[in-house]
Coordinates of C-alpha atoms in Angstrom, one line a residue:
M1 CA -0.5 -15.6 23.0
P2 CA 2.4 -15.4 20.6
K3 CA 5.5 -13.5 21.7
L4 CA 6.9 -10.5 19.8
K5 CA 10.0 -12.5 18.8
D6 CA 7.7 -15.0 17.0
I7 CA 6.6 -12.2 14.6
P8 CA 8.7 -11.8 11.4
K9 CA 11.4 -9.3 12.0
I10 CA 10.2 -6.9 9.2
D11 CA 6.8 -6.6 11.0
R12 CA 8.2 -5.9 14.4
P13 CA 7.7 -2.2 15.3
R14 CA 11.4 -1.4 16.1
E15 CA 12.8 -3.0 12.9
K16 CA 10.0 -1.6 10.8
F17 CA 10.8 1.9 12.1
L18 CA 14.5 1.5 11.3
A19 CA 13.7 0.2 7.8
K20 CA 10.9 2.5 6.7
G21 CA 10.7 5.4 9.1
S22 CA 8.0 6.6 11.5
D23 CA 5.4 7.3 8.8
A24 CA 5.2 3.6 8.0
L25 CA 4.1 2.7 11.6
S26 CA 0.6 2.9 13.1
K27 CA -0.1 4.7 16.3
S28 CA -0.2 1.4 18.2
E29 CA 3.2 0.4 16.8
L30 CA 4.8 3.7 17.8
L31 CA 3.4 3.2 21.3
A32 CA 4.8 -0.4 21.4
I33 CA 8.3 1.1 20.8
L34 CA 7.8 3.5 23.7
L35 CA 6.6 0.8 26.1
G36 CA 9.4 -1.6 25.1
S37 CA 7.9 -4.8 26.5
G38 CA 4.5 -6.3 27.1
I39 CA 3.0 -8.0 30.2
K40 CA 2.4 -11.6 31.1
G41 CA 0.2 -13.2 28.5
K42 CA 0.1 -10.2 26.2
N43 CA 3.0 -9.0 23.9
V44 CA 3.7 -5.3 23.6
K45 CA 2.0 -5.0 20.2
K46 CA -1.3 -6.3 21.5
L47 CA -1.0 -4.2 24.7
S48 CA -0.5 -1.1 22.6
E49 CA -3.4 -1.9 20.3
Q50 CA -5.6 -2.3 23.4
I51 CA -4.6 1.1 24.8
I52 CA -5.1 2.9 21.5
R53 CA -8.5 1.2 20.9
K54 CA -9.7 2.0 24.4
F55 CA -8.8 5.7 24.5
G56 CA -8.8 6.7 20.8
S57 CA -8.9 10.4 20.2
K58 CA -8.7 11.1 24.0
F59 CA -5.2 9.6 24.2
L60 CA -3.5 13.0 24.5
D61 CA -5.6 13.7 27.6
L62 CA -4.6 10.5 29.4
T63 CA -3.8 10.4 33.1
V64 CA -1.8 7.9 35.2
E65 CA -5.1 6.9 36.8
N66 CA -6.7 6.1 33.4
L67 CA -3.8 3.8 32.5
L68 CA -3.7 2.0 35.8
K69 CA -7.2 0.8 35.2
I70 CA -5.9 -1.4 32.3
S71 CA -5.1 -4.9 33.6
G72 CA -1.3 -5.5 33.7
I73 CA -0.3 -1.8 33.5
G74 CA 1.6 -0.7 36.5
E75 CA 3.0 2.7 37.6
A76 CA 6.2 2.3 35.6
K77 CA 4.5 1.8 32.2
A78 CA 1.9 4.4 33.0
L79 CA 4.6 7.0 33.8
Q80 CA 6.5 6.1 30.6
I81 CA 3.4 7.1 28.5
I82 CA 2.4 10.1 30.5
S83 CA 6.0 11.5 30.7
A84 CA 6.3 11.2 26.9
L85 CA 3.0 13.0 26.4
A86 CA 4.0 15.8 28.8
L87 CA 7.4 16.2 27.1
V88 CA 5.8 16.6 23.6
K89 CA 3.2 19.1 25.0
R90 CA 6.0 21.1 26.7
F91 CA 7.9 21.5 23.4
Y92 CA 4.8 22.2 21.5
D93 CA 3.7 25.0 23.9
E94 CA 7.2 26.6 23.7
K95 CA 7.2 26.5 19.9
G96 CA 3.6 27.7 19.6
P97 CA 0.9 26.2 17.3
K98 CA 1.7 26.2 13.6
E99 CA -0.5 25.0 10.8
N100 CA 0.9 23.2 7.7
L101 CA -1.2 24.7 4.9
V102 CA -1.3 22.7 1.7
L103 CA -2.4 25.3 -0.8
S104 CA -0.7 23.9 -4.0
A105 CA 1.2 21.0 -5.4
K106 CA 4.4 22.6 -4.3
D107 CA 3.3 22.4 -0.6
A108 CA 2.3 18.8 -0.9
V109 CA 5.6 17.9 -2.6
F110 CA 7.5 19.7 0.2
L111 CA 5.8 17.6 2.8
N112 CA 6.8 14.5 0.9
S113 CA 10.3 15.5 -0.2
D114 CA 11.7 12.3 1.3
L115 CA 9.9 10.3 -1.5
K116 CA 12.2 11.5 -4.3
D117 CA 15.1 9.3 -3.0
K118 CA 13.0 6.2 -2.2
R119 CA 13.9 3.0 -4.1
K120 CA 10.5 1.5 -3.6
E121 CA 7.1 2.9 -4.7
Y122 CA 5.2 4.7 -1.9
L123 CA 1.7 6.1 -1.8
T124 CA 1.1 8.6 0.9
C125 CA -2.1 10.6 1.7
L126 CA -2.4 14.1 3.2
Y127 CA -5.6 14.6 5.1
L128 CA -6.8 18.2 5.1
N129 CA -9.5 20.3 6.8
A130 CA -11.7 22.7 4.9
R131 CA -9.0 25.4 5.1
N132 CA -6.4 23.0 3.6
A133 CA -4.6 22.7 6.9
L134 CA -2.8 19.4 7.3
L135 CA -4.6 17.1 9.8
R136 CA -2.4 14.0 9.2
K137 CA 0.0 12.4 6.8
E138 CA -0.1 8.6 6.4
I139 CA 1.6 6.0 4.2
V140 CA -1.1 4.1 2.4
S141 CA 1.1 1.5 0.7
I142 CA 4.7 0.5 0.0
G143 CA 5.5 -1.4 -3.2
T144 CA 4.2 -1.4 -6.8
L145 CA 1.0 0.5 -7.0
D146 CA -1.9 -1.7 -7.9
K147 CA -5.6 -1.1 -7.9
G148 CA -6.2 -4.5 -6.4
I149 CA -4.0 -3.7 -3.5
V150 CA -4.8 0.0 -2.9
H151 CA -8.5 0.0 -1.9
P152 CA -10.4 3.2 -1.4
R153 CA -11.3 2.2 2.2
E154 CA -7.6 2.2 3.1
I155 CA -7.4 5.9 2.0
F156 CA -10.8 7.1 3.3
A157 CA -11.1 5.4 6.7
P158 CA -8.7 7.9 8.3
A159 CA -10.4 10.7 6.4
L160 CA -13.7 9.8 8.0
E161 CA -12.1 9.4 11.4
L162 CA -10.5 12.9 11.1
R163 CA -13.6 14.4 9.5
S164 CA -11.3 15.5 6.7
A165 CA -12.7 17.8 4.0
G166 CA -10.2 16.8 1.4
I167 CA -7.2 14.6 0.6
V168 CA -4.0 14.9 -1.6
L169 CA -2.4 11.7 -2.7
V170 CA 1.3 11.6 -3.4
H171 CA 3.1 8.8 -5.2
N172 CA 6.7 8.3 -6.2
H173 CA 8.3 6.8 -9.3
P174 CA 11.8 5.4 -8.6
S175 CA 12.2 5.1 -12.4
G176 CA 12.7 8.8 -12.7
D177 CA 9.8 9.4 -15.0
P178 CA 6.9 11.3 -13.4
S179 CA 4.4 10.5 -16.2
P180 CA 1.4 8.7 -14.9
S181 CA 1.2 5.0 -15.7
K182 CA -2.0 3.2 -16.7
Q183 CA -2.2 1.8 -13.1
D184 CA -1.8 5.4 -11.7
E185 CA -4.7 6.6 -13.8
E186 CA -7.0 3.6 -12.9
I187 CA -6.4 4.2 -9.2
F188 CA -6.8 8.0 -9.7
D189 CA -10.3 7.4 -11.4
R190 CA -11.3 5.0 -8.7
I191 CA -10.4 7.2 -5.7
I192 CA -12.1 10.3 -7.3
E193 CA -15.3 8.3 -7.7
A194 CA -15.1 7.0 -4.1
G195 CA -14.4 10.5 -2.8
K196 CA -17.4 11.9 -4.5
I197 CA -19.7 9.3 -2.9
L198 CA -18.3 10.0 0.5
G199 CA -18.3 13.7 0.2
I200 CA -14.6 14.1 0.6
N201 CA -12.7 16.2 -2.0
V202 CA -9.9 14.4 -3.8
I203 CA -7.8 17.6 -4.5
D204 CA -4.8 16.2 -6.2
F205 CA -2.8 13.1 -7.1
I206 CA 0.9 14.0 -7.4
I207 CA 3.7 11.9 -8.8
I208 CA 7.3 12.6 -7.6
A209 CA 10.3 11.3 -9.7
G210 CA 13.6 12.7 -8.4
D211 CA 13.4 16.5 -8.9
E212 CA 10.5 16.3 -11.3
T213 CA 6.8 16.1 -10.5
Y214 CA 3.4 15.5 -12.2
S215 CA 0.2 17.0 -10.7
F216 CA -3.2 15.8 -12.0
F217 CA -4.7 19.0 -10.6
G218 CA -2.1 21.1 -12.4
N219 CA -2.7 19.1 -15.6
L220 CA -6.4 20.0 -15.5
Q221 CA -5.5 23.6 -14.9
Q222 CA -3.7 24.0 -18.2
G223 CA -0.4 22.7 -16.9
D224 CA -0.1 25.3 -14.1
K225 CA 2.0 23.6 -11.4
N226 CA 1.4 26.5 -9.0
A227 CA -2.4 26.5 -9.4
L228 CA -4.0 27.0 -5.9
Y229 CA -6.1 24.3 -4.4
I230 CA -8.5 26.9 -2.9
S231 CA -10.0 29.9 -4.7
D232 CA -12.6 32.3 -3.3
G233 CA -12.6 30.2 -0.1
I234 CA -13.7 27.1 -1.9
Q235 CA -11.7 23.9 -1.8
H236 CA -11.3 22.5 -5.3
S237 CA -12.1 18.9 -6.3
L238 CA -10.7 16.9 -9.1
F239 CA -14.1 15.4 -9.7
D240 CA -15.6 18.8 -10.4
L241 CA -12.6 19.7 -12.7
L242 CA -13.2 16.6 -14.7
I243 CA -16.9 17.4 -15.0
D244 CA -16.0 20.9 -16.3
Q245 CA -13.6 19.3 -18.8
K246 CA -16.4 16.9 -20.0
M247 CA -18.8 19.8 -20.4
E248 CA -16.2 21.7 -22.4
Y249 CA -15.8 18.6 -24.6
N250 CA -19.6 18.4 -25.2
Q251 CA -19.8 22.1 -25.9
Q252 CA -16.9 21.8 -28.5
I253 CA -18.7 18.9 -30.1
S254 CA -22.0 20.6 -30.3
K255 CA -20.4 23.7 -31.9
T256 CA -18.7 21.6 -34.6
A257 CA -21.5 19.1 -35.3
G258 CA -23.8 19.4 -38.2
K259 CA -21.3 20.4 -40.9
T260 CA -21.7 19.0 -44.4
N261 CA -19.1 16.8 -46.0
K262 CA -18.4 18.8 -49.2
P263 CA -15.2 20.4 -50.3
N264 CA -14.6 24.0 -49.3
N265 CA -17.9 24.4 -47.5
N266 CA -16.5 26.4 -44.5
A267 CA -16.4 30.1 -44.2
S268 CA -12.7 30.3 -44.7
N269 CA -12.9 28.3 -47.9
K270 CA -10.2 25.9 -46.6
I271 CA -10.1 22.2 -46.9
T272 CA -11.0 20.7 -43.5
F273 CA -9.2 17.9 -41.7
I274 CA -9.2 16.0 -38.4
D275 CA -6.1 15.2 -36.5
L276 CA -6.2 11.8 -34.8
F277 CA -3.5 10.7 -32.3
A278 CA -2.6 14.4 -32.5
G279 CA 0.1 14.4 -29.8
I280 CA 1.3 18.0 -29.6
G281 CA 0.1 19.1 -33.0
G282 CA 2.9 18.4 -35.4
I283 CA 0.6 17.2 -38.2
K284 CA -1.8 20.1 -37.5
I285 CA 1.0 22.7 -37.8
G286 CA 2.2 21.2 -41.1
F287 CA -1.3 21.0 -42.6
E288 CA -2.3 24.5 -41.5
K289 CA 0.8 25.9 -43.0
A290 CA -0.4 24.3 -46.3
G291 CA -3.7 26.1 -46.0
F292 CA -6.0 23.4 -44.4
E293 CA -8.3 24.0 -41.4
C294 CA -8.4 21.6 -38.4
V295 CA -11.9 20.9 -37.1
F296 CA -11.2 18.1 -34.6
S297 CA -8.2 16.8 -32.8
N298 CA -7.9 13.9 -30.3
D299 CA -5.2 12.2 -28.2
F300 CA -5.4 10.0 -25.1
D301 CA -2.2 11.4 -23.5
K302 CA -3.1 14.0 -20.8
S303 CA 0.3 15.6 -20.8
C304 CA 0.1 16.1 -24.6
K305 CA -3.2 18.0 -24.1
I306 CA -1.3 20.4 -21.8
T307 CA 1.3 21.2 -24.6
Y308 CA -1.4 21.2 -27.4
D309 CA -3.8 23.5 -25.6
F310 CA -0.9 25.7 -24.4
N311 CA -0.2 26.5 -28.1
F312 CA -3.6 26.3 -29.8
A313 CA -6.6 26.5 -27.3
R314 CA -6.9 30.3 -27.3
K315 CA -7.1 30.5 -31.0
Q316 CA -9.0 27.3 -31.8
K317 CA -10.7 24.3 -30.1
S318 CA -8.9 22.4 -27.4
L319 CA -7.6 18.9 -28.0
I320 CA -10.2 16.3 -27.0
C321 CA -8.4 14.1 -24.5
A322 CA -10.2 10.7 -24.7
D323 CA -9.8 7.1 -25.9
I324 CA -10.6 7.3 -29.6
A325 CA -12.3 3.9 -29.3
K326 CA -14.9 5.5 -27.1
V327 CA -15.5 8.5 -29.3
S328 CA -18.5 7.9 -31.6
S329 CA -18.2 9.0 -35.2
N330 CA -21.4 11.0 -34.7
L331 CA -19.5 13.3 -32.3
I332 CA -16.8 14.1 -34.9
P333 CA -17.7 16.9 -37.3
D334 CA -17.7 16.2 -41.0
F335 CA -14.3 16.8 -42.7
E336 CA -12.5 16.2 -46.0
V337 CA -9.2 14.8 -45.0
L338 CA -8.3 12.4 -42.1
T339 CA -4.8 12.5 -40.7
G340 CA -3.3 10.3 -38.0
G341 CA 0.1 9.2 -36.8
F342 CA -1.3 6.1 -35.1
P343 CA 0.8 4.6 -32.3
C344 CA 4.1 3.4 -33.8
Q345 CA 5.6 1.6 -30.7
P346 CA 3.9 -1.8 -31.5
F347 CA 5.7 -1.8 -34.9
S348 CA 9.0 -0.2 -33.9
I349 CA 12.3 -1.9 -33.0
A350 CA 12.3 0.1 -29.7
G351 CA 8.7 -1.1 -29.0
Y352 CA 9.6 -4.8 -29.5
R353 CA 7.3 -4.9 -32.6
K354 CA 4.2 -6.6 -31.2
G355 CA 2.1 -5.1 -34.0
F356 CA -1.7 -5.7 -33.9
T357 CA -1.3 -8.0 -30.9
D358 CA -0.3 -5.0 -28.8
E359 CA -3.7 -4.5 -27.1
G360 CA -4.7 -0.9 -26.7
R361 CA -2.1 0.5 -29.2
G362 CA -1.6 -1.9 -32.1
D363 CA -5.3 -2.3 -32.7
L364 CA -6.0 1.4 -32.8
F365 CA -5.5 1.3 -36.6
F366 CA -9.0 -0.2 -36.8
E367 CA -10.4 2.9 -35.1
I368 CA -9.2 4.8 -38.2
I369 CA -10.9 2.3 -40.4
R370 CA -14.1 2.8 -38.4
I371 CA -14.1 6.5 -38.8
L372 CA -13.1 6.4 -42.5
E373 CA -16.0 4.0 -43.1
D374 CA -18.5 6.2 -41.1
K375 CA -17.4 9.6 -42.4
K376 CA -16.1 8.8 -45.9
P377 CA -13.7 11.8 -46.3
M378 CA -12.1 12.5 -49.7
A379 CA -8.6 11.6 -48.6
F380 CA -6.4 10.5 -45.7
L381 CA -2.7 10.6 -44.6
L382 CA -1.3 8.1 -42.1
E383 CA 2.2 8.2 -40.6
N384 CA 4.2 5.4 -38.9
V385 CA 7.7 3.9 -38.4
K386 CA 9.4 2.5 -41.5
N387 CA 9.4 -1.0 -39.9
L388 CA 5.6 -1.1 -40.4
K389 CA 6.3 -2.1 -44.0
T390 CA 8.3 -5.2 -43.0
H391 CA 6.6 -6.1 -39.7
N392 CA 5.5 -9.8 -39.6
N393 CA 7.2 -10.4 -43.0
G394 CA 5.0 -7.7 -44.6
E395 CA 1.7 -9.2 -43.6
T396 CA 0.7 -6.3 -41.3
F397 CA 1.2 -3.8 -44.2
R398 CA -0.8 -6.0 -46.5
I399 CA -3.7 -6.0 -44.0
I400 CA -3.6 -2.2 -43.7
Y401 CA -3.7 -1.8 -47.5
K402 CA -6.5 -4.4 -47.8
E403 CA -8.7 -2.7 -45.2
L404 CA -8.2 0.7 -46.7
Q405 CA -8.9 -0.5 -50.2
K406 CA -12.1 -2.3 -49.0
L407 CA -13.5 1.1 -48.1
G408 CA -13.0 2.3 -51.7
Y409 CA -9.8 4.2 -51.3
Y410 CA -6.9 4.3 -53.8
V411 CA -3.8 3.9 -51.8
D412 CA -0.1 4.7 -52.1
D413 CA 2.8 4.9 -49.7
K414 CA 6.5 6.0 -49.5
V415 CA 9.3 6.1 -46.9
L416 CA 10.6 9.6 -46.5
N417 CA 13.6 10.8 -44.5
T418 CA 13.4 14.1 -42.6
M419 CA 17.0 15.0 -43.6
E420 CA 16.3 14.4 -47.3
H421 CA 12.7 15.7 -47.6
G422 CA 12.4 18.3 -44.8
N423 CA 15.7 20.2 -44.8
I424 CA 16.1 19.3 -41.1
P425 CA 19.3 17.5 -39.9
Q426 CA 17.6 14.5 -38.3
N427 CA 17.9 11.0 -39.7
R428 CA 14.2 10.1 -39.3
E429 CA 12.7 7.6 -41.7
R430 CA 8.9 7.2 -41.6
V431 CA 6.4 5.6 -43.9
Y432 CA 3.6 7.8 -45.2
I433 CA 0.3 6.3 -46.5
V434 CA -2.1 8.4 -48.5
G435 CA -5.5 7.5 -49.9
F436 CA -8.1 9.1 -52.1
L437 CA -11.7 8.2 -53.0
N438 CA -11.1 9.4 -56.5
Q439 CA -8.4 7.6 -58.5
E440 CA -7.7 10.7 -60.6
A441 CA -6.8 12.5 -57.4
L442 CA -4.3 9.8 -56.5
N443 CA -2.9 10.1 -60.1
R444 CA -2.4 13.8 -59.5
F445 CA -0.7 13.3 -56.2
S446 CA 3.0 12.7 -55.8
F447 CA 5.2 12.4 -52.7
P448 CA 7.7 15.2 -52.2
E449 CA 11.0 14.9 -54.0
K450 CA 14.4 15.0 -52.2
I451 CA 15.8 18.4 -51.5
K452 CA 19.2 19.6 -50.5
L453 CA 20.0 19.6 -46.7
T454 CA 21.3 23.1 -46.0
K455 CA 20.7 23.3 -42.3
T456 CA 23.3 21.9 -39.9
I457 CA 23.0 20.6 -36.3
H458 CA 24.3 24.0 -35.1
D459 CA 21.1 25.6 -36.6
C460 CA 19.1 23.5 -34.1
L461 CA 21.3 23.8 -31.0
E462 CA 21.0 26.5 -28.4
S463 CA 24.0 28.5 -27.2
D464 CA 22.9 29.1 -23.6
V465 CA 21.9 25.9 -21.9
E466 CA 21.2 25.2 -18.2
E467 CA 23.8 23.3 -16.2
K468 CA 21.3 20.5 -15.5
Y469 CA 21.6 19.2 -19.0
Y470 CA 25.4 18.7 -18.7
Y471 CA 27.1 15.4 -17.6
N472 CA 30.2 17.1 -16.3
G473 CA 31.3 15.3 -13.1
K474 CA 28.3 12.9 -13.3
P475 CA 28.5 9.1 -13.6
L476 CA 29.6 7.9 -17.1
Y477 CA 31.2 11.3 -17.8
E478 CA 34.7 9.8 -18.0
K479 CA 33.5 7.2 -20.5
F480 CA 31.7 9.9 -22.5
K481 CA 34.8 12.1 -22.4
K482 CA 36.9 9.4 -24.2
E483 CA 34.4 8.7 -27.0
I484 CA 32.6 12.0 -27.5
T485 CA 35.3 14.2 -29.2
K486 CA 33.7 16.1 -32.1
K487 CA 31.6 19.2 -31.9
D488 CA 29.9 19.0 -35.3
T489 CA 27.8 15.8 -34.7
V490 CA 25.3 14.3 -32.3
Y491 CA 26.0 11.1 -30.4
Q492 CA 23.9 8.3 -29.0
W493 CA 24.5 6.2 -25.9
R494 CA 23.6 2.6 -26.8
R495 CA 23.6 1.1 -23.3
K496 CA 27.2 -0.1 -23.4
Y497 CA 28.8 2.2 -26.0
V498 CA 28.6 5.6 -27.6
R499 CA 27.7 5.7 -31.3
E500 CA 28.8 8.6 -33.4
N501 CA 26.5 9.7 -36.3
K502 CA 29.0 9.9 -39.1
N503 CA 26.6 11.8 -41.4
G504 CA 26.7 14.8 -39.0
V505 CA 22.9 14.8 -38.3
C506 CA 20.8 14.1 -35.3
P507 CA 19.9 10.4 -34.8
T508 CA 16.2 9.5 -34.8
L509 CA 14.4 11.1 -31.8
T510 CA 12.3 8.4 -30.1
A511 CA 9.7 8.2 -27.3
N512 CA 12.3 6.4 -25.2
M513 CA 13.7 9.9 -24.5
G514 CA 10.9 10.2 -22.1
M515 CA 12.6 7.7 -19.9
G516 CA 15.3 10.3 -19.3
G517 CA 19.0 9.6 -18.8
H518 CA 21.2 8.8 -21.8
N519 CA 18.2 8.0 -24.2
V520 CA 18.4 11.7 -25.1
P521 CA 21.1 12.3 -27.8
L522 CA 24.4 13.9 -26.7
V523 CA 26.5 16.8 -28.0
L524 CA 29.9 18.3 -27.1
N525 CA 30.6 22.0 -26.8
K526 CA 33.2 24.2 -25.1
K527 CA 31.5 23.8 -21.7
G528 CA 31.4 20.0 -21.9
I529 CA 29.1 17.1 -22.8
R530 CA 25.4 17.4 -22.5
K531 CA 22.1 16.0 -23.7
L532 CA 19.8 17.9 -26.0
T533 CA 17.2 20.1 -24.4
P534 CA 13.5 19.8 -25.1
R535 CA 13.6 23.0 -27.2
E536 CA 16.4 21.5 -29.3
C537 CA 14.3 18.4 -29.8
A538 CA 11.5 20.7 -31.1
N539 CA 14.0 22.3 -33.5
F540 CA 15.2 18.9 -34.8
Q541 CA 11.5 18.1 -35.6
G542 CA 11.1 21.4 -37.4
F543 CA 8.6 23.0 -35.0
P544 CA 8.4 26.7 -35.4
K545 CA 10.4 29.0 -33.1
D546 CA 7.2 30.4 -31.5
F547 CA 6.0 26.9 -30.4
K548 CA 5.7 27.2 -26.7
L549 CA 6.8 24.6 -24.1
P550 CA 4.6 24.5 -21.0
N551 CA 6.0 24.2 -17.5
I552 CA 5.9 20.4 -17.2
A553 CA 8.5 17.7 -16.7
D554 CA 11.3 17.5 -19.2
S555 CA 10.6 13.7 -19.4
A556 CA 7.1 14.4 -20.7
L557 CA 8.4 16.9 -23.3
Y558 CA 11.1 14.5 -24.5
K559 CA 8.5 11.8 -25.0
Q560 CA 6.2 14.2 -26.8
F561 CA 8.8 15.3 -29.3
G562 CA 10.1 11.7 -29.8
N563 CA 6.5 10.6 -30.6
S564 CA 5.9 13.6 -32.9
V565 CA 6.3 14.2 -36.6
S566 CA 8.7 16.3 -38.6
V567 CA 6.6 19.4 -39.4
P568 CA 8.3 20.4 -42.7
V569 CA 7.8 16.9 -44.2
M570 CA 4.1 17.1 -43.2
E571 CA 3.8 20.5 -44.8
R572 CA 5.2 19.4 -48.1
I573 CA 2.9 16.3 -48.2
A574 CA -0.1 18.5 -47.3
V575 CA 0.7 20.9 -50.1
N576 CA 0.6 18.0 -52.6
I577 CA -2.6 16.6 -51.2
K578 CA -4.2 20.0 -51.5
K579 CA -3.1 20.2 -55.2
A580 CA -4.5 16.7 -55.8
L581 CA -7.9 17.7 -54.4
A582 CA -8.1 21.1 -56.0
C583 CA -9.1 19.8 -59.5

């Protein structure tokens, strides 16, 4: 029998406790620390496992006589265990029984508040009864979350033992960004499916990143972080919520299906369009301001759906949150104009310019081709980063043109800058590609001309900003203080230095803002140095003042506005498309 000293230090109960805390230890490992040493021929870890295995759920009712029946256990070790049990019971009786009820994501986060400071990734599970009272909290895994490592049996074995009615999974992101990763979503889907089979409700999957959180349950409840896990005495299940969402999707599709593909055929006499890769609706706002009607919108990002539906769902159809590659053209209602700001990261400098080889993002352009070929709308508008034109020595752009022209479209493009074509003080260059089935329509179309920039950054900045956006007294403040000296411009932190924008406008807002920290542009005012707020980012993209921001993580909002489009530029292009189609 190997001795305890032969076990690697990190796996010894005492060292493991000191390094990872009590939640990382099994019951037998905790008992091993209490016993201190084993017996002849059996180390303390094996002895503890034998005791736990033998008595199981009856452990709390042990007597000295029970323990003395185990070979090698004498009075001394038996008294160690029984005295510890008696002490715990004494304190518990004095305090009185108290249930930990987990009724919302807030309660679950409170029970896992230690995760926000962890430098490694943890996955913990809260096991609940039918009244959502906590039965047990366990650490499922430590280290990078991977569906190959986190198996459903590791999560549901204790649930079956405890006869748990539901579970809440809590995971941390040391990166500081609570947005779910692809791995998170894959594990989320897998666990929900397993829970449905076993009859155990998977109530929520929460991600903690510092002081910010993301709740899958809250996401499915229109972004309500305080949504209750129980209503009318019934415990909610993510599986049922997802089924409800799928039914809503099918109902929306059935309502919009069957329309004809002719100009001005709808009751409002407006030109219809669809909004692919819709994000939070920047293109939609611009086109609707120009008099178009949106009949379908889609995006894969669940946090975008929260913001989109928060602004539009009560008046119109919700955003369909699904992989566009899995959406059949037959499920998309007929329309006259296709719009899409297809993923730009594969072609941007910040995204390392992988282009069409960026599986899952770069190849999404060909989903646009599929839908154009199947639906044959009269026109389209596509938006992307300026670098799309020069990517791979221009070969990528040539392929895009060739594919669009093969479908019979007459195509044109132009790079427009928000500060020159939208009267918004942001230096944002994007390439816009238009196409028409009718060559005369293309001949009638023209891209917007440059206009005078009359707005300043102060028109986009807020006067009353929360303290959390200020860097005063925080790391790097002294460096910022030396280099950020002007109040009439916006600065950028470029990893090792601060860059001033000499033209007095905001630098390009990017999706990297969603990573937090200094990726968000910086400004100086009389109170100190701070980063832009999400609302200010909305202003620098030209979103209307009544555009509402849901109660979700700032990091998600920063990413959304960095990925979005400049609304005034979209509106001006839409007006010209409408004129070209009118004749």
